[in-house]
XYZ file of C-alpha atoms in Angstrom:
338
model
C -29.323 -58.863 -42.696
C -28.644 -55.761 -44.993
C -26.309 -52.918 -43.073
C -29.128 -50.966 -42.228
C -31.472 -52.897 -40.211
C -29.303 -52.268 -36.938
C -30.626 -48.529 -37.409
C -34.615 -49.564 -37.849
C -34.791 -50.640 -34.202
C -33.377 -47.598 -32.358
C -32.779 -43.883 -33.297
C -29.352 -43.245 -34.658
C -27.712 -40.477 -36.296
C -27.739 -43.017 -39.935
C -31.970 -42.684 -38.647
C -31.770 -38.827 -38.468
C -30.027 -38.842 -42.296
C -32.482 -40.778 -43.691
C -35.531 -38.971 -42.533
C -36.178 -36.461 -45.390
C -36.076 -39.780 -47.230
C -38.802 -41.609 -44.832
C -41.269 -38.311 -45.200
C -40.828 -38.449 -48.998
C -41.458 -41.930 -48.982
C -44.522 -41.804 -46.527
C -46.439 -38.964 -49.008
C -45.443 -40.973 -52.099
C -47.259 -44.128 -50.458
C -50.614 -42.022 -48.907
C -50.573 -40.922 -52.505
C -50.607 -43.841 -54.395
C -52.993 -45.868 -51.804
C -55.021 -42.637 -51.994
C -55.509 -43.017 -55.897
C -56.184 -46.987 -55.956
C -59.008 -46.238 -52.917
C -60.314 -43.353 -55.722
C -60.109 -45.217 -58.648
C -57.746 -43.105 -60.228
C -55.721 -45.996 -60.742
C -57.830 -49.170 -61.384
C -57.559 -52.455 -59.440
C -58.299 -55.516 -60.634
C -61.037 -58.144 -59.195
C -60.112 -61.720 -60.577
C -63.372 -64.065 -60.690
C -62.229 -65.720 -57.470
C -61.857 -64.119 -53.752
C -58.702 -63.208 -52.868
C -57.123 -63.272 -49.436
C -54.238 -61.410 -49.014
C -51.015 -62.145 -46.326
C -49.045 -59.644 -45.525
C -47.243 -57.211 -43.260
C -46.671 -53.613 -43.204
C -42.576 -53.968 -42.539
C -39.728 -54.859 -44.090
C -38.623 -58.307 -43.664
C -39.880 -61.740 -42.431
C -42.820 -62.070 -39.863
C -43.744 -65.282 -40.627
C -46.096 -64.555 -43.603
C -45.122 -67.974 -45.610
C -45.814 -70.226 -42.646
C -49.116 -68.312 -42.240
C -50.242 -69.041 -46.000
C -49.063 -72.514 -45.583
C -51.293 -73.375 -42.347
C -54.363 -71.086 -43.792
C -54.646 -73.191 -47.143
C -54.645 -76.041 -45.148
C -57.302 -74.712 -43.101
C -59.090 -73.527 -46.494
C -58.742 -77.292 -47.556
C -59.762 -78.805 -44.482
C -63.135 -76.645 -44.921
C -63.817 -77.803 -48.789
C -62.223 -74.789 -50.223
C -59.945 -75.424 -53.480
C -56.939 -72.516 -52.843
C -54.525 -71.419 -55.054
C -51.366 -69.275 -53.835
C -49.531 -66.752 -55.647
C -46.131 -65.140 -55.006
C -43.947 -62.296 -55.825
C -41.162 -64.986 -56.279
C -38.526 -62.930 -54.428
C -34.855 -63.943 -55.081
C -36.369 -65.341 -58.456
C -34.807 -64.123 -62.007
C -38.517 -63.969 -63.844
C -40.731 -60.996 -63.842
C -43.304 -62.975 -65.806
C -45.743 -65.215 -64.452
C -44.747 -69.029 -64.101
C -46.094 -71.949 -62.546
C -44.341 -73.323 -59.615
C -43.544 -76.828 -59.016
C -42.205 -78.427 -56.182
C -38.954 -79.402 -58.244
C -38.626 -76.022 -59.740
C -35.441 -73.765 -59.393
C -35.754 -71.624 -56.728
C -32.957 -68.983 -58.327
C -35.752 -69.321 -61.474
C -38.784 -68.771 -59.290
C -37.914 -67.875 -55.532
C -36.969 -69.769 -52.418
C -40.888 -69.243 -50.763
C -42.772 -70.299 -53.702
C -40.997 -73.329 -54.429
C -41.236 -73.967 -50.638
C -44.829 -73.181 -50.837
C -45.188 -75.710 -53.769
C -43.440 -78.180 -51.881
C -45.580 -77.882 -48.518
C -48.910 -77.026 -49.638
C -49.959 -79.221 -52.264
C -51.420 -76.172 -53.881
C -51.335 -74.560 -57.455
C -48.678 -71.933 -57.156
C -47.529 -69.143 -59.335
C -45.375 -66.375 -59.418
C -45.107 -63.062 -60.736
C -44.147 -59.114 -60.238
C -48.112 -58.901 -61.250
C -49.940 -60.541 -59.066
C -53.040 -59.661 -61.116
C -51.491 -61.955 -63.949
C -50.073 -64.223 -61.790
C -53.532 -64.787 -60.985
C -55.083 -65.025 -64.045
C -52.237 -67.569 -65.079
C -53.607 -69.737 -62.332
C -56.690 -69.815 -62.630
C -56.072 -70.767 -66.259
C -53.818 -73.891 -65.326
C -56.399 -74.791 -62.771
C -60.098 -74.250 -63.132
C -61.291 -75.665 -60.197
C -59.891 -73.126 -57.923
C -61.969 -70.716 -55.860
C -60.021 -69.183 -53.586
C -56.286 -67.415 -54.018
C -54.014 -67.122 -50.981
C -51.747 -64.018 -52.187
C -48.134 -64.485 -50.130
C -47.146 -61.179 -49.275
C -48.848 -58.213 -51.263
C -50.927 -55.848 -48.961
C -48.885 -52.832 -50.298
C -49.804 -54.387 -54.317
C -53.440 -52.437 -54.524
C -53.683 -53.474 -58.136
C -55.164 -56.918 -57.220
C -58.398 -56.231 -55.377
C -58.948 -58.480 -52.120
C -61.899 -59.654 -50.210
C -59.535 -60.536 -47.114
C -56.349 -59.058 -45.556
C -54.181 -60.263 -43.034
C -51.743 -58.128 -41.690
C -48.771 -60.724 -39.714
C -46.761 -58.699 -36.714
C -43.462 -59.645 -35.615
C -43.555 -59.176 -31.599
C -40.063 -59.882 -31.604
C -39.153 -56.851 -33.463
C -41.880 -54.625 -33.589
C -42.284 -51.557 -35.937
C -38.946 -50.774 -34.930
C -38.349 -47.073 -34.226
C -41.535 -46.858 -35.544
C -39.711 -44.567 -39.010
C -40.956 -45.397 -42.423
C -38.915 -46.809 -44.825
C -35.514 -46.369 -45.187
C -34.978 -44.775 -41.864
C -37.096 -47.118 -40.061
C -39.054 -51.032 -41.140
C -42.509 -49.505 -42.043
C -43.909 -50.220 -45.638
C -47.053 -48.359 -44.147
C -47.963 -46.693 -40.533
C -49.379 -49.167 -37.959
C -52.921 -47.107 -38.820
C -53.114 -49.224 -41.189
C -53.780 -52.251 -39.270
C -57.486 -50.665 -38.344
C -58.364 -51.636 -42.384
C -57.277 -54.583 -42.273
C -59.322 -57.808 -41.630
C -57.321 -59.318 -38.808
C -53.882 -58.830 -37.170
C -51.614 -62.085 -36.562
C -49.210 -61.769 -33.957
C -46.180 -64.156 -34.448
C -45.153 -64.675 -31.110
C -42.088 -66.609 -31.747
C -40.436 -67.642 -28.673
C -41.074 -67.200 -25.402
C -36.983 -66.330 -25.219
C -37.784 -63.592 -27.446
C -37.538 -60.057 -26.227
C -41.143 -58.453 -26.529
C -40.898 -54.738 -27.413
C -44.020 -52.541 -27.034
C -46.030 -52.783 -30.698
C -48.189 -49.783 -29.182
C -52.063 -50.027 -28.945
C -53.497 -52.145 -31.729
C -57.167 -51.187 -32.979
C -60.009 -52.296 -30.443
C -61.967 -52.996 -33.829
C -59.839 -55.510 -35.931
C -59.484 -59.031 -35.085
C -56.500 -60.179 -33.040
C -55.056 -63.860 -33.466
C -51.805 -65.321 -32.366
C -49.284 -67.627 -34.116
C -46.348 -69.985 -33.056
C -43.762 -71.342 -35.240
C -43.151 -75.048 -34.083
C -40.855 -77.394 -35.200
C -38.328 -79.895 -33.490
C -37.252 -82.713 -36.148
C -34.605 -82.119 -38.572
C -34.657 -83.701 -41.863
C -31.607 -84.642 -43.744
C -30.769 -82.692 -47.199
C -29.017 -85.513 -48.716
C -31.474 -88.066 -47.711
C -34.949 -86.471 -46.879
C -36.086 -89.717 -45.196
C -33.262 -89.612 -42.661
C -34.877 -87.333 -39.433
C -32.951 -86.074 -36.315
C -34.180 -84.622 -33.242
C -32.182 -81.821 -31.223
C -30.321 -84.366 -28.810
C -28.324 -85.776 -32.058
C -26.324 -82.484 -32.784
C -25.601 -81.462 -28.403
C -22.015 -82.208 -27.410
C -20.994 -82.261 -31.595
C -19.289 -79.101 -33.643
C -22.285 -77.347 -34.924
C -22.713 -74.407 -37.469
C -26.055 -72.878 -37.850
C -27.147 -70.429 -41.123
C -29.716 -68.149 -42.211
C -30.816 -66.007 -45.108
C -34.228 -65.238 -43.655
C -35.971 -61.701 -43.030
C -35.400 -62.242 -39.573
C -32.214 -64.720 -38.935
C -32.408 -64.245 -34.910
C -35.321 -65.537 -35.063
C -34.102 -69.413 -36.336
C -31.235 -68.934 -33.907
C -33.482 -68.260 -31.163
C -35.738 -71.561 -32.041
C -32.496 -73.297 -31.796
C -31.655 -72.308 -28.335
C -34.695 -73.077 -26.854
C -33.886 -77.018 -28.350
C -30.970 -76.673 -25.689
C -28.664 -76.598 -29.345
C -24.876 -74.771 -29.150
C -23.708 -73.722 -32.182
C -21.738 -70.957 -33.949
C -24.054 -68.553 -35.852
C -23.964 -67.036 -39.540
C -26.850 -64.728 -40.601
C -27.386 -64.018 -43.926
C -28.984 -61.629 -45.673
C -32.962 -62.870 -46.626
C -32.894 -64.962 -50.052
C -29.148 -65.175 -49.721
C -27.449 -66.776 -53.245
C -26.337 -70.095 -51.713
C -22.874 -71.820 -52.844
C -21.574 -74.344 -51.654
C -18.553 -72.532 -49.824
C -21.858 -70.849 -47.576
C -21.751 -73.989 -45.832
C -18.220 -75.501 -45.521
C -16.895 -74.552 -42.042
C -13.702 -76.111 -40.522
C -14.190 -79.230 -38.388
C -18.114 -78.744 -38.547
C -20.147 -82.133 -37.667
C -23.699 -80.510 -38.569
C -24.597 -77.113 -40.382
C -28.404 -76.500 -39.579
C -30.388 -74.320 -41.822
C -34.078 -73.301 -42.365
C -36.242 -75.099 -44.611
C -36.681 -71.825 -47.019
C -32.652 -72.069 -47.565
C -32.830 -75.688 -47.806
C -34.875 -75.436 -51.136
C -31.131 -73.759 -52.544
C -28.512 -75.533 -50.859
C -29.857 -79.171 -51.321
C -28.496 -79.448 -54.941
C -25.005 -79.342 -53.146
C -25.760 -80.919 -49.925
C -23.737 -83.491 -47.746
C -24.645 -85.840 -44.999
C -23.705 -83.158 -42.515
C -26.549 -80.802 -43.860
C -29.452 -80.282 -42.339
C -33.338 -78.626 -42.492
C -35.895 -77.567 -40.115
C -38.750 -77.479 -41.072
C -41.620 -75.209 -38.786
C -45.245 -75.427 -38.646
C -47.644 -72.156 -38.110
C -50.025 -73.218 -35.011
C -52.522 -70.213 -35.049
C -56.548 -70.613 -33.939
C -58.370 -71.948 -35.796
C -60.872 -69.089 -35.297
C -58.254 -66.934 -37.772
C -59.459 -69.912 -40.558
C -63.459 -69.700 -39.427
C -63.434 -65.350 -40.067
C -61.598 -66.046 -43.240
C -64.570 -68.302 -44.536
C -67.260 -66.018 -43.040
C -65.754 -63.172 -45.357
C -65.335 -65.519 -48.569
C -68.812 -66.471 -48.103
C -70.269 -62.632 -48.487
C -68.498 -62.890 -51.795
C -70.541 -65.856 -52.768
């Protein structure tokens, strides 16, 4: 976590500094949405539909997993989906395809986990628009792209937009950026196509999210997952009663690390815990802790730390479980584009 998320859940005198900052921010945003919606600044419609995932805070709310389970669904229903990615915690700008061996320091943990997971054609970019393009170059046959993350990026025009909420955390103390999580105000969620609330765990604390729009779509998601898998040998699998009673280290360089730490404890797991910030740099001195028997990680910092990985290391990997109504609205829409 960086040093200021603390502050984005409460009002604190750090929150009462950065407001100026947050109102600045706010008009700079309206303004710029304003002139895509006008036309002032152009956005570009690919030859495909394109369904975007996003959020409107700062940080993880589950938005990969999401993507993951809806090109499935897309696939299930005959659909041919591609995904792009802003390849966060990548080094290149430029668009590049994404393989399910590729480096993630290259291309970014999410879309190499995405290329792992989804069987999908997967590129990265800072331009989505070209990202796009670039796919649907390498692979014809597509009809359909998935955008990971990307609501705020108005230069790639979308058919679809799902807006994933946190009820775990909220909108915070409800400030826009930097004195509070908000990329946009939660008015924003009565334009969208559908709200996703990521439940989480039942352990979770539920803070009031505030009245969501009677006229947009509600669905909820789950993460689930309870086998481990093995970083040195992928084939070896674990369930939760392997690591009780042993020395057990748990990390996380996720948007929301609490989060993994709360999945753990409701496995009926003990461990010592060691957030991270999200896309943390992995070395191999991020997991070496004295008399450890088991260091536990997500499968998103997996995709870094395997090339260094022991027997003691090991993945989670979680599923999205959502309704499969949230799939059945998404293919209604695609089908009005023809």
């Amino acid at each position: 976590m960086t040093w200021v998320e603390p502050h984005w859940q409460r009002f604190t005198p750090l929150t009462a500094v950065l407001c100026p900052l947050s109102v600045l921010f706010g008009a700079a945003a309206a303004a710029r949405r304003a002139a895509f919606r006008a036309g002032v600044i152009p956005s570009v419609r690919l030859p495909v539909p394109v369904v975007v995932v996003g959020n409107i805070t700062a940080g993880g709310t589950g938005k990969t997993p999401l993507v993951l389970w809806l090109a499935a669904g897309l696939r299930a229903r005959g659909r041919i989906p591609g995904i792009v990615s802003r390849g966060y915690g990548g080094s290149s700008g430029a668009p590049r395809r994404v393989l399910p061996d590729s480096d993630p320091y290259a291309c970014g943990d999410e879309a190499v986990l995405l290329a792992r997971r989804s069987g999908c054609e997967v590129w990265t970019g800072a331009d989505r628009v070209a990202a796009g393009r670039a796919l649907l170059a390498a692979q014809p046959a597509c009809d359909v792209l998935v955008s990971d993350d990307g609501l705020q990026h108005y230069a790639l025009a979308r058919d679809v937009e799902l807006c994933v909420v946190d009820t775990a955390r909220g909108f915070g103390n409800g400030w826009l950026l930097p004195a509070g999580p908000l990329r946009e105000r939660p008015s924003r969620l009565a334009t969208v196509d559908a709200v996703v609330l990521n439940t989480g765990d039942r352990n979770a604390p539920q803070p009031p999210i505030g009245p969501l729009p009677a006229e947009t779509p509600c669905f909820t998601m789950r993460l689930q997952g309870s086998e481990f898998r093995n970083l040195l040998d992928p084939g070896r699998r674990a369930g939760p009663q392997q690591f009780r009673g042993k020395r057990v280290h748990a990390v996380a360089g996720i948007g929301d690390p609490q989060r993994f730490f709360r999945h753990l404890r409701g496995m009926g797991l003990e461990f010592t815990a060691h957030p991270l910030s999200d896309h943390h740099p992995f070395a191999p001195s991020d997991l070496e802790f004295a008399g450890a028997e088991a260091v536990l990680m997500t499968e998103k910092d997996a995709v870094k730390c395997r090339r260094f990985a022991s027997a003691s290391h090991w993945e989670l990997p979680v599923d999205a479980a959502a309704d499969s109504a949230l799939a059945d609205l998404v293919l209604r829409k695609l089908r009005t584009r023809g």
